[in-house]
Tab-separated table of C-alpha atoms in Angstrom:
chain	number	residue	atom	x	y	z
A	1	UNK	CA	0.003	-0.192	0.396
A	2	UNK	CA	2.824	2.434	1.067
A	3	UNK	CA	4.522	1.774	-2.150
A	4	UNK	CA	1.146	2.491	-4.355
A	5	UNK	CA	1.168	6.226	-2.131
A	6	UNK	CA	4.887	6.373	-3.208
A	7	UNK	CA	4.009	5.413	-6.829
A	8	UNK	CA	0.796	7.536	-7.052
A	9	UNK	CA	1.103	10.639	-9.567
A	10	UNK	CA	-1.350	12.433	-7.166
A	11	UNK	CA	1.673	12.222	-4.096
A	12	UNK	CA	4.278	13.253	-5.738
A	13	UNK	CA	2.208	16.274	-7.056
A	14	UNK	CA	0.454	17.396	-3.907
A	15	UNK	CA	4.708	17.494	-2.169
A	16	UNK	CA	6.032	18.891	-5.253
A	17	UNK	CA	2.829	21.765	-5.106
A	18	UNK	CA	3.274	22.015	-1.364
A	19	UNK	CA	7.260	22.356	-1.358
A	20	UNK	CA	6.521	24.763	-4.693
A	21	UNK	CA	4.446	27.187	-2.859
A	22	UNK	CA	6.337	27.208	0.754
A	23	UNK	CA	8.852	28.216	-1.869
A	24	UNK	CA	7.112	31.138	-3.126
A	25	UNK	CA	5.824	32.346	0.338
A	26	UNK	CA	8.922	32.166	2.001
A	27	UNK	CA	10.641	33.887	-1.886
A	28	UNK	CA	8.018	36.678	-1.093
A	29	UNK	CA	8.371	36.903	3.399
A	30	UNK	CA	12.253	37.668	2.782
A	31	UNK	CA	11.303	40.000	0.091
A	32	UNK	CA	8.878	41.418	1.948
A	33	UNK	CA	11.139	41.710	4.802
A	34	UNK	CA	14.230	43.262	3.151
A	35	UNK	CA	11.775	45.788	0.924
A	36	UNK	CA	10.458	47.071	4.822
A	37	UNK	CA	14.243	47.239	6.135
A	38	UNK	CA	15.226	48.981	3.024
A	39	UNK	CA	11.930	51.410	3.706
A	40	UNK	CA	12.518	52.142	7.486
A	41	UNK	CA	17.100	52.405	6.822
A	42	UNK	CA	15.137	55.136	4.147
A	43	UNK	CA	13.018	57.092	6.958
A	44	UNK	CA	15.896	56.916	9.193
A	45	UNK	CA	18.243	58.527	6.816
A	46	UNK	CA	15.463	60.627	5.579
A	47	UNK	CA	14.806	61.695	9.046
A	48	UNK	CA	18.374	62.462	9.337
A	49	UNK	CA	19.353	64.136	6.619
A	50	UNK	CA	16.191	66.869	7.954
A	51	UNK	CA	17.600	66.990	11.428
A	52	UNK	CA	21.756	67.690	9.408
A	53	UNK	CA	20.146	70.672	7.030
A	54	UNK	CA	18.528	72.575	10.371
A	55	UNK	CA	22.033	72.143	12.511
A	56	UNK	CA	23.831	73.606	9.286
A	57	UNK	CA	21.339	76.443	8.614
A	58	UNK	CA	21.814	76.866	12.589
A	59	UNK	CA	25.694	76.469	12.521
A	60	UNK	CA	25.465	79.105	9.606
A	61	UNK	CA	23.703	81.321	11.139
A	62	UNK	CA	25.722	81.390	13.926
A	63	UNK	CA	28.758	81.918	12.100
A	64	UNK	CA	27.474	84.580	10.496
A	65	UNK	CA	26.446	85.873	13.897
A	66	UNK	CA	29.728	85.972	15.042
A	67	UNK	CA	31.114	87.573	11.955
A	68	UNK	CA	28.347	90.669	11.898
A	69	UNK	CA	29.305	91.428	15.832
A	70	UNK	CA	33.066	91.038	15.057
A	71	UNK	CA	33.052	93.727	11.821
A	72	UNK	CA	29.971	96.442	13.524
A	73	UNK	CA	32.689	96.753	16.231
A	74	UNK	CA	35.626	96.527	14.199
A	75	UNK	CA	34.284	98.887	11.882
A	76	UNK	CA	33.328	101.098	14.885
A	77	UNK	CA	37.170	101.521	15.768
A	78	UNK	CA	38.772	101.714	11.345
A	79	UNK	CA	36.042	105.108	11.481
A	80	UNK	CA	37.723	106.543	14.899
A	81	UNK	CA	41.045	105.512	13.145
A	82	UNK	CA	40.485	107.523	9.711
A	83	UNK	CA	39.092	110.263	11.582
A	84	UNK	CA	42.877	110.517	13.938
A	85	UNK	CA	40.169	110.289	16.842
A	86	UNK	CA	41.961	109.493	20.129
A	87	UNK	CA	39.367	108.708	22.519
A	88	UNK	CA	37.887	105.522	24.054
A	89	UNK	CA	36.001	102.956	22.628
A	90	UNK	CA	32.987	103.770	24.687
A	91	UNK	CA	33.138	107.319	22.651
A	92	UNK	CA	32.943	105.521	19.314
A	93	UNK	CA	31.119	102.204	19.921
A	94	UNK	CA	27.880	102.679	19.532
A	95	UNK	CA	25.214	100.134	20.812
A	96	UNK	CA	24.272	97.404	17.642
A	97	UNK	CA	20.493	97.681	16.858
A	98	UNK	CA	18.456	94.618	16.309
A	99	UNK	CA	20.838	92.610	17.634
A	100	UNK	CA	20.829	88.450	16.729
A	101	UNK	CA	18.790	86.226	18.735
A	102	UNK	CA	19.437	83.190	20.309
A	103	UNK	CA	20.525	79.851	18.487
A	104	UNK	CA	19.583	76.458	20.480
A	105	UNK	CA	20.803	73.245	19.321
A	106	UNK	CA	17.810	70.619	19.799
A	107	UNK	CA	18.010	66.875	21.287
A	108	UNK	CA	16.945	65.553	17.681
A	109	UNK	CA	19.806	67.467	16.127
A	110	UNK	CA	22.872	66.584	18.876
A	111	UNK	CA	21.437	62.502	18.812
A	112	UNK	CA	21.433	63.022	15.107
A	113	UNK	CA	24.883	64.293	14.959
A	114	UNK	CA	26.220	61.619	18.267
A	115	UNK	CA	24.765	58.692	16.012
A	116	UNK	CA	27.205	59.384	13.135
A	117	UNK	CA	29.677	58.139	15.663
A	118	UNK	CA	32.440	61.256	14.646
A	119	UNK	CA	33.274	62.446	18.534
A	120	UNK	CA	35.634	64.545	16.517
A	121	UNK	CA	32.859	66.572	15.121
A	122	UNK	CA	30.774	66.035	18.342
A	123	UNK	CA	32.484	67.774	20.768
A	124	UNK	CA	33.514	70.306	18.468
A	125	UNK	CA	29.595	71.694	17.945
A	126	UNK	CA	28.156	70.469	21.188
A	127	UNK	CA	28.907	73.971	22.897
A	128	UNK	CA	28.707	76.417	19.629
A	129	UNK	CA	25.066	77.560	20.645
A	130	UNK	CA	26.000	78.188	24.307
A	131	UNK	CA	28.858	79.902	23.319
A	132	UNK	CA	26.499	82.106	20.466
A	133	UNK	CA	24.155	82.862	23.251
A	134	UNK	CA	26.439	83.781	25.890
A	135	UNK	CA	27.960	86.347	23.271
A	136	UNK	CA	24.658	87.686	22.670
A	137	UNK	CA	24.059	88.544	26.372
A	138	UNK	CA	26.764	90.069	26.086
A	139	UNK	CA	25.956	92.412	23.167
A	140	UNK	CA	22.643	93.087	24.632
A	141	UNK	CA	23.951	93.999	28.597
A	142	UNK	CA	26.981	96.031	26.528
A	143	UNK	CA	23.845	98.126	24.424
A	144	UNK	CA	22.257	98.466	28.029
A	145	UNK	CA	25.261	100.178	29.872
A	146	UNK	CA	26.092	102.201	26.643
A	147	UNK	CA	22.900	102.894	26.305
A	148	UNK	CA	22.694	104.102	30.488
A	149	UNK	CA	25.530	105.824	30.064
A	150	UNK	CA	24.587	107.526	27.798
A	151	UNK	CA	21.902	108.879	29.304
A	152	UNK	CA	23.917	109.591	32.444
A	153	UNK	CA	26.043	112.306	30.003
A	154	UNK	CA	23.235	114.062	29.096
A	155	UNK	CA	23.134	116.183	26.109
A	156	UNK	CA	26.566	117.342	23.868
A	157	UNK	CA	27.840	118.587	20.809
A	158	UNK	CA	27.758	115.975	17.529
A	159	UNK	CA	30.363	115.530	15.248
A	160	UNK	CA	29.239	113.138	12.591
A	161	UNK	CA	29.548	109.896	14.923
A	162	UNK	CA	31.231	111.184	17.582
A	163	UNK	CA	29.207	113.579	20.422
A	164	UNK	CA	31.607	115.568	22.668
A	165	UNK	CA	30.940	116.561	26.070
A	166	UNK	CA	32.511	118.346	29.261
A	167	UNK	CA	32.736	117.427	32.640
A	168	UNK	CA	33.681	118.544	35.835
A	169	UNK	CA	36.229	116.623	37.517
A	170	UNK	CA	32.974	115.321	39.905
A	171	UNK	CA	31.593	114.441	36.573
A	172	UNK	CA	34.347	112.415	35.488
A	173	UNK	CA	34.637	110.797	39.206
A	174	UNK	CA	30.697	109.698	38.680
A	175	UNK	CA	31.003	108.393	35.275
A	176	UNK	CA	33.883	106.565	35.656
A	177	UNK	CA	32.667	103.234	37.059
A	178	UNK	CA	30.372	102.935	33.924
A	179	UNK	CA	32.749	103.871	31.690
A	180	UNK	CA	35.162	100.682	32.933
A	181	UNK	CA	32.620	99.098	32.722
A	182	UNK	CA	31.119	99.477	28.628
A	183	UNK	CA	35.131	99.707	27.320
A	184	UNK	CA	35.964	96.315	29.520
A	185	UNK	CA	32.460	94.801	27.700
A	186	UNK	CA	33.553	96.293	24.400
A	187	UNK	CA	36.904	94.510	24.241
A	188	UNK	CA	35.231	91.247	25.622
A	189	UNK	CA	32.390	91.019	22.685
A	190	UNK	CA	34.612	91.903	20.271
A	191	UNK	CA	37.875	90.012	20.999
A	192	UNK	CA	35.054	86.936	21.526
A	193	UNK	CA	33.278	87.392	18.421
A	194	UNK	CA	36.503	87.334	16.668
A	195	UNK	CA	37.946	84.039	17.948
A	196	UNK	CA	33.962	82.655	18.258
A	197	UNK	CA	34.211	83.230	14.353
A	198	UNK	CA	37.128	81.008	13.843
A	199	UNK	CA	35.862	78.456	15.736
A	200	UNK	CA	32.795	78.237	14.451
A	201	UNK	CA	33.883	78.102	10.808
A	202	UNK	CA	36.454	75.638	11.571
A	203	UNK	CA	33.175	73.603	13.129
A	204	UNK	CA	30.891	74.520	10.491
A	205	UNK	CA	33.335	72.976	7.555
A	206	UNK	CA	34.174	69.348	8.971
A	207	UNK	CA	30.571	69.497	10.329
A	208	UNK	CA	29.476	70.169	6.676
A	209	UNK	CA	32.109	67.129	5.405
A	210	UNK	CA	30.700	64.531	7.805
A	211	UNK	CA	27.132	65.708	6.337
A	212	UNK	CA	28.174	65.017	2.761
A	213	UNK	CA	30.420	62.160	3.385
A	214	UNK	CA	27.852	59.818	6.046
A	215	UNK	CA	24.074	61.437	4.847
A	216	UNK	CA	24.784	62.454	1.110
A	217	UNK	CA	24.152	66.122	1.629
A	218	UNK	CA	25.223	68.312	-1.471
A	219	UNK	CA	26.030	71.598	0.218
A	220	UNK	CA	29.123	73.320	-0.216
A	221	UNK	CA	30.280	75.870	1.551
A	222	UNK	CA	32.048	78.953	0.817
A	223	UNK	CA	33.654	82.006	2.189
A	224	UNK	CA	34.005	85.303	1.853
A	225	UNK	CA	37.221	86.935	2.567
A	226	UNK	CA	37.363	87.909	5.845
A	227	UNK	CA	39.594	90.852	6.396
A	228	UNK	CA	41.483	91.573	9.418
A	229	UNK	CA	39.952	88.567	11.839
A	230	UNK	CA	43.339	87.446	12.243
A	231	UNK	CA	45.849	90.418	12.754
A	232	UNK	CA	43.277	92.948	15.074
A	233	UNK	CA	41.363	93.186	18.032
A	234	UNK	CA	39.897	95.242	20.765
A	235	UNK	CA	41.855	94.061	23.000
A	236	UNK	CA	45.128	94.698	21.256
A	237	UNK	CA	43.991	98.676	21.039
A	238	UNK	CA	43.463	99.281	24.781
């Protein structure tokens, strides 16, 4: 009877059919799993790319803010020098209108960057927003202190951007602490903006390079010639 079953065409047809059907089902399942993995990988990469672009644009903003602050104060020194003015910084560095806003890196952006497994780039980027925001805070304090000093001085004779006033010895003594504070803030903001600009430029280049390498972003960074950054600083003029 066993021989007759094994010899039956229907038996082997059923076995072959089951094997073929099982093989097809297995192949379909394997392909579905592969496509699912590929889809998840593609979605993950798209999410990483979105976070990377957001972080890159924030870094570009930070880099630009650092240079704008440095350039504003540097130009104030340059104009005073061209005019032959030998006074102190508080006399010719005016408050910056519309100072930049703080920039904050999100936890998702930093998690994405950490996931790229480049400790050098991560360590350079991780604190840059804090430095930038500290500089903005110092700039806002400078603007406020400079405004308050101007109010304490009162009116004077304007000559271009320079206002001249005549003080009594007692008035000079009263104003002296405020003048020292404003001068020190100007030197600090000027030199910090210069140093942070250099740091943020190097970090930005490295960040863009790793995004191009690991996330296939195609952004190309170009930097304009930055004059005076390597040679001049308010601290060097004090």
